[in-house]
Amino acid sequence: MLLVFDIGNSNIVMGTYEGKKLLRHWRISTDRQKTGDEYGMLINNLFAYQNIRMEQVRSIIISSVVPPLMVPMIKMCERYFHIHPLVVGPGIKTGFRISYENPREIGADRIVNVAGAFEQYGGPLIVIDIGTATTFDVVAPNGDFLGGVIAPGLSSSADALFQRAARLPRIELVTPKRIISRNTVSGMQAGIIYGYVGQIDEIVRRMKKEMGYDEIKVIATGGYARMVSRESKTIDKIDHFLTLTGLRVLYERNAE
């Protein structure tokens, strides 16, 4: 059994695979203060609830954009699973070329998303990961990573508005019923969400024009993908397990 970890700024998403089949998946909060032992006991409890034994895990791969958590997570894998994990980073075999001035600058999550998206949908592609930050990654017809865009995420934008404007409240991110709002909360929701959708659609339109291809699939993933895609005119498909798929693909390419 393969265990995969995607460590994001807000959440850690985990999954177990038998071959290409995703058996179980979990989402927990990212806590930079937790020790390896605390994560080990938490994972042990999640496994026990699903009747999974930790010794069933034979391999582990980790992708992380939170550097302080890498040491405790690696120690956790070694202590509780007796496995040294494969870590997505410089030196890993991706199976595609990266057209970036400094490939070491690219977040591991973006590499994983490109690998998972091309495996499932082919190319050309635009992959949008809507999380704490929002990334747009462009994939060539042959699977090569051509570059992309990084923008603030929905929750980051909402938090910035709350923190910088003294009289504006912290709000729940839900789509309001109308664009012309009659109270502060729905006005903030409309401005953030519809403004965010407009940003996504405009970036995608400009990317398509610059790429010059007739048909380009646009795949969205991340915590806010479903809400945004309902309003977007450019997103073709939501794939909530895209990152987990990419981790499996990268493990397979490096286990050969």
GROMACS .gro file of C-alpha atoms in nm:
model
  256
    1MET     CA    1   0.000   0.000   0.000
    2LEU     CA    2   0.125   0.349  -0.091
    3LEU     CA    3   0.060   0.640   0.146
    4VAL     CA    4   0.068   0.990  -0.007
    5PHE     CA    5   0.084   1.326   0.174
    6ASP     CA    6   0.014   1.668   0.026
    7ILE     CA    7   0.113   1.926   0.290
    8GLY     CA    8  -0.045   2.262   0.209
    9ASN     CA    9  -0.056   2.590   0.399
   10SER     CA   10  -0.407   2.527   0.530
   11ASN     CA   11  -0.461   2.151   0.505
   12ILE     CA   12  -0.277   1.822   0.480
   13VAL     CA   13  -0.447   1.583   0.238
   14MET     CA   14  -0.359   1.214   0.268
   15GLY     CA   15  -0.454   0.909   0.070
   16THR     CA   16  -0.377   0.538   0.046
   17TYR     CA   17  -0.339   0.358  -0.286
   18GLU     CA   18  -0.337  -0.005  -0.387
   19GLY     CA   19  -0.192   0.009  -0.736
   20LYS     CA   20  -0.378   0.289  -0.915
   21LYS     CA   21  -0.687   0.266  -0.692
   22LEU     CA   22  -0.743   0.531  -0.425
   23LEU     CA   23  -0.866   0.338  -0.122
   24ARG     CA   24  -0.907   0.605   0.145
   25HIS     CA   25  -0.845   0.976   0.179
   26TRP     CA   26  -0.840   1.227   0.464
   27ARG     CA   27  -0.804   1.604   0.509
   28ILE     CA   28  -0.664   1.750   0.833
   29SER     CA   29  -0.557   2.101   0.934
   30THR     CA   30  -0.194   2.197   0.884
   31ASP     CA   31  -0.041   2.272   1.223
   32ARG     CA   32   0.319   2.389   1.217
   33GLN     CA   33   0.345   2.338   1.595
   34LYS     CA   34   0.265   1.967   1.591
   35THR     CA   35   0.549   1.722   1.646
   36GLY     CA   36   0.614   1.407   1.445
   37ASP     CA   37   0.474   1.201   1.734
   38GLU     CA   38   0.152   1.402   1.737
   39TYR     CA   39   0.105   1.351   1.364
   40GLY     CA   40   0.191   0.983   1.406
   41MET     CA   41  -0.078   0.930   1.668
   42LEU     CA   42  -0.332   1.129   1.466
   43ILE     CA   43  -0.268   0.916   1.157
   44ASN     CA   44  -0.280   0.601   1.366
   45ASN     CA   45  -0.629   0.699   1.489
   46LEU     CA   46  -0.748   0.777   1.135
   47PHE     CA   47  -0.618   0.440   1.016
   48ALA     CA   48  -0.780   0.255   1.307
   49TYR     CA   49  -1.118   0.411   1.228
   50GLN     CA   50  -1.091   0.272   0.873
   51ASN     CA   51  -0.955  -0.067   0.989
   52ILE     CA   52  -0.616  -0.004   0.829
   53ARG     CA   53  -0.297  -0.127   0.996
   54MET     CA   54   0.007   0.096   0.974
   55GLU     CA   55   0.224  -0.201   0.876
   56GLN     CA   56   0.018  -0.237   0.558
   57VAL     CA   57   0.192   0.075   0.424
   58ARG     CA   58   0.498  -0.022   0.217
   59SER     CA   59   0.587   0.313   0.057
   60ILE     CA   60   0.533   0.684   0.127
   61ILE     CA   61   0.566   1.000  -0.083
   62ILE     CA   62   0.538   1.356   0.050
   63SER     CA   63   0.479   1.688  -0.124
   64SER     CA   64   0.502   1.999   0.092
   65VAL     CA   65   0.493   2.378   0.060
   66VAL     CA   66   0.547   2.415   0.437
   67PRO     CA   67   0.923   2.368   0.499
   68PRO     CA   68   0.901   2.366   0.885
   69LEU     CA   69   0.689   2.050   0.872
   70MET     CA   70   0.924   1.843   0.659
   71VAL     CA   71   1.157   1.729   0.939
   72PRO     CA   72   0.879   1.620   1.180
   73MET     CA   73   0.688   1.446   0.898
   74ILE     CA   74   0.995   1.255   0.780
   75LYS     CA   75   1.073   1.152   1.138
   76MET     CA   76   0.711   1.045   1.182
   77CYS     CA   77   0.733   0.822   0.873
   78GLU     CA   78   1.055   0.665   0.995
   79ARG     CA   79   0.933   0.608   1.351
   80TYR     CA   80   0.574   0.494   1.294
   81PHE     CA   81   0.598   0.331   0.949
   82HIS     CA   82   0.971   0.240   0.947
   83ILE     CA   83   0.990   0.395   0.598
   84HIS     CA   84   1.205   0.679   0.469
   85PRO     CA   85   0.964   0.870   0.242
   86LEU     CA   86   1.022   0.991  -0.111
   87VAL     CA   87   1.004   1.372  -0.104
   88VAL     CA   88   0.896   1.575  -0.408
   89GLY     CA   89   1.174   1.821  -0.477
   90PRO     CA   90   1.497   1.877  -0.671
   91GLY     CA   91   1.629   1.554  -0.820
   92ILE     CA   92   1.297   1.371  -0.841
   93LYS     CA   93   1.204   1.220  -1.178
   94THR     CA   94   0.900   1.404  -1.311
   95GLY     CA   95   0.878   1.261  -1.663
   96PHE     CA   96   0.842   1.608  -1.819
   97ARG     CA   97   1.057   1.912  -1.891
   98ILE     CA   98   1.015   2.225  -1.680
   99SER     CA   99   1.044   2.553  -1.873
  100TYR     CA  100   1.125   2.775  -1.577
  101GLU     CA  101   1.423   3.006  -1.526
  102ASN     CA  102   1.494   2.841  -1.190
  103PRO     CA  103   1.309   2.509  -1.153
  104ARG     CA  104   1.399   2.497  -0.782
  105GLU     CA  105   1.161   2.790  -0.723
  106ILE     CA  106   0.854   2.590  -0.827
  107GLY     CA  107   0.634   2.466  -0.544
  108ALA     CA  108   0.617   2.088  -0.511
  109ASP     CA  109   0.236   2.106  -0.529
  110ARG     CA  110   0.254   2.254  -0.881
  111ILE     CA  111   0.483   1.974  -1.005
  112VAL     CA  112   0.247   1.717  -0.855
  113ASN     CA  113  -0.061   1.878  -1.013
  114VAL     CA  114   0.098   1.884  -1.358
  115ALA     CA  115   0.195   1.517  -1.331
  116GLY     CA  116  -0.155   1.413  -1.219
  117ALA     CA  117  -0.339   1.628  -1.473
  118PHE     CA  118  -0.142   1.512  -1.777
  119GLU     CA  119  -0.170   1.147  -1.669
  120GLN     CA  120  -0.550   1.171  -1.664
  121TYR     CA  121  -0.642   1.432  -1.924
  122GLY     CA  122  -0.351   1.464  -2.165
  123GLY     CA  123  -0.247   1.804  -2.301
  124PRO     CA  124  -0.259   2.091  -2.360
  125LEU     CA  125  -0.395   2.187  -2.020
  126ILE     CA  126  -0.436   2.470  -1.776
  127VAL     CA  127  -0.439   2.345  -1.417
  128ILE     CA  128  -0.582   2.579  -1.152
  129ASP     CA  129  -0.525   2.498  -0.784
  130ILE     CA  130  -0.756   2.715  -0.575
  131GLY     CA  131  -0.616   2.712  -0.223
  132THR     CA  132  -0.444   2.953   0.017
  133ALA     CA  133  -0.273   3.082  -0.297
  134THR     CA  134  -0.411   3.017  -0.644
  135THR     CA  135  -0.177   2.876  -0.906
  136PHE     CA  136  -0.232   2.849  -1.281
  137ASP     CA  137  -0.003   2.596  -1.451
  138VAL     CA  138   0.021   2.553  -1.826
  139VAL     CA  139   0.092   2.206  -1.969
  140ALA     CA  140   0.205   2.152  -2.329
  141PRO     CA  141   0.054   1.882  -2.556
  142ASN     CA  142   0.351   1.653  -2.473
  143GLY     CA  143   0.317   1.708  -2.096
  144ASP     CA  144   0.595   1.964  -2.046
  145PHE     CA  145   0.539   2.236  -1.787
  146LEU     CA  146   0.549   2.573  -1.964
  147GLY     CA  147   0.507   2.806  -1.665
  148GLY     CA  148   0.214   2.979  -1.504
  149VAL     CA  149   0.072   3.239  -1.268
  150ILE     CA  150   0.053   3.275  -0.889
  151ALA     CA  151  -0.229   3.484  -0.737
  152PRO     CA  152  -0.369   3.540  -0.386
  153GLY     CA  153  -0.626   3.282  -0.277
  154LEU     CA  154  -0.987   3.350  -0.184
  155SER     CA  155  -0.932   3.316   0.190
  156SER     CA  156  -0.611   3.523   0.171
  157SER     CA  157  -0.800   3.803  -0.003
  158ALA     CA  158  -1.081   3.793   0.254
  159ASP     CA  159  -0.835   3.795   0.544
  160ALA     CA  160  -0.645   4.090   0.396
  161LEU     CA  161  -0.967   4.291   0.366
  162PHE     CA  162  -1.062   4.210   0.727
  163GLN     CA  163  -0.717   4.293   0.863
  164ARG     CA  164  -0.657   4.615   0.672
  165ALA     CA  165  -1.004   4.773   0.693
  166ALA     CA  166  -1.092   4.844   1.055
  167ARG     CA  167  -1.471   4.843   1.020
  168LEU     CA  168  -1.507   4.538   0.793
  169PRO     CA  169  -1.591   4.205   0.960
  170ARG     CA  170  -1.445   3.860   0.899
  171ILE     CA  171  -1.691   3.681   0.670
  172GLU     CA  172  -1.787   3.335   0.555
  173LEU     CA  173  -1.697   3.272   0.192
  174VAL     CA  174  -2.028   3.182   0.030
  175THR     CA  175  -2.174   3.304  -0.298
  176PRO     CA  176  -2.433   3.580  -0.241
  177LYS     CA  177  -2.769   3.563  -0.416
  178ARG     CA  178  -2.721   3.895  -0.595
  179ILE     CA  179  -2.436   4.115  -0.709
  180ILE     CA  180  -2.593   4.444  -0.596
  181SER     CA  181  -2.575   4.390  -0.221
  182ARG     CA  182  -2.771   4.566   0.050
  183ASN     CA  183  -2.552   4.488   0.350
  184THR     CA  184  -2.181   4.487   0.426
  185VAL     CA  185  -2.133   4.110   0.454
  186SER     CA  186  -2.299   4.020   0.123
  187GLY     CA  187  -2.123   4.317  -0.039
  188MET     CA  188  -1.788   4.178   0.072
  189GLN     CA  189  -1.885   3.829  -0.042
  190ALA     CA  190  -1.990   3.955  -0.384
  191GLY     CA  191  -1.676   4.163  -0.428
  192ILE     CA  192  -1.439   3.884  -0.324
  193ILE     CA  193  -1.606   3.590  -0.496
  194TYR     CA  194  -1.721   3.748  -0.822
  195GLY     CA  195  -1.401   3.950  -0.845
  196TYR     CA  196  -1.206   3.629  -0.794
  197VAL     CA  197  -1.405   3.445  -1.063
  198GLY     CA  198  -1.341   3.734  -1.302
  199GLN     CA  199  -0.970   3.713  -1.225
  200ILE     CA  200  -0.962   3.341  -1.301
  201ASP     CA  201  -1.155   3.372  -1.627
  202GLU     CA  202  -0.943   3.662  -1.750
  203ILE     CA  203  -0.613   3.487  -1.670
  204VAL     CA  204  -0.735   3.171  -1.847
  205ARG     CA  205  -0.846   3.368  -2.153
  206ARG     CA  206  -0.508   3.540  -2.176
  207MET     CA  207  -0.324   3.209  -2.133
  208LYS     CA  208  -0.526   3.046  -2.410
  209LYS     CA  209  -0.454   3.337  -2.643
  210GLU     CA  210  -0.082   3.324  -2.567
  211MET     CA  211  -0.064   2.944  -2.611
  212GLY     CA  212  -0.239   2.959  -2.946
  213TYR     CA  213  -0.407   2.617  -2.926
  214ASP     CA  214  -0.765   2.562  -3.042
  215GLU     CA  215  -0.865   2.321  -2.766
  216ILE     CA  216  -0.728   2.354  -2.413
  217LYS     CA  217  -0.880   2.173  -2.114
  218VAL     CA  218  -0.902   2.372  -1.791
  219ILE     CA  219  -0.892   2.156  -1.476
  220ALA     CA  220  -0.953   2.300  -1.128
  221THR     CA  221  -0.866   2.151  -0.790
  222GLY     CA  222  -0.837   2.279  -0.433
  223GLY     CA  223  -1.070   2.361  -0.146
  224TYR     CA  224  -1.269   2.635  -0.324
  225ALA     CA  225  -1.275   2.475  -0.670
  226ARG     CA  226  -1.640   2.371  -0.658
  227MET     CA  227  -1.773   2.709  -0.547
  228VAL     CA  228  -1.566   2.901  -0.801
  229SER     CA  229  -1.638   2.665  -1.092
  230ARG     CA  230  -2.014   2.721  -1.054
  231GLU     CA  231  -1.963   3.085  -1.151
  232SER     CA  232  -1.669   3.049  -1.390
  233LYS     CA  233  -1.708   3.042  -1.769
  234THR     CA  234  -1.367   2.885  -1.835
  235ILE     CA  235  -1.329   2.588  -1.595
  236ASP     CA  236  -1.411   2.258  -1.770
  237LYS     CA  237  -1.371   2.007  -1.487
  238ILE     CA  238  -1.314   1.980  -1.113
  239ASP     CA  239  -1.080   1.710  -0.981
  240HIS     CA  240  -1.060   1.708  -0.602
  241PHE     CA  241  -0.810   1.420  -0.601
  242LEU     CA  242  -0.575   1.564  -0.863
  243THR     CA  243  -0.285   1.618  -0.621
  244LEU     CA  244  -0.317   1.268  -0.476
  245THR     CA  245  -0.315   1.126  -0.828
  246GLY     CA  246  -0.004   1.327  -0.910
  247LEU     CA  247   0.174   1.196  -0.602
  248ARG     CA  248   0.096   0.839  -0.707
  249VAL     CA  249   0.220   0.906  -1.060
  250LEU     CA  250   0.547   1.058  -0.936
  251TYR     CA  251   0.604   0.770  -0.697
  252GLU     CA  252   0.557   0.520  -0.979
  253ARG     CA  253   0.803   0.709  -1.202
  254ASN     CA  254   1.067   0.708  -0.928
  255ALA     CA  255   1.012   0.350  -0.816
  256GLU     CA  256   1.098   0.208  -1.159
   0.00000   0.00000   0.00000
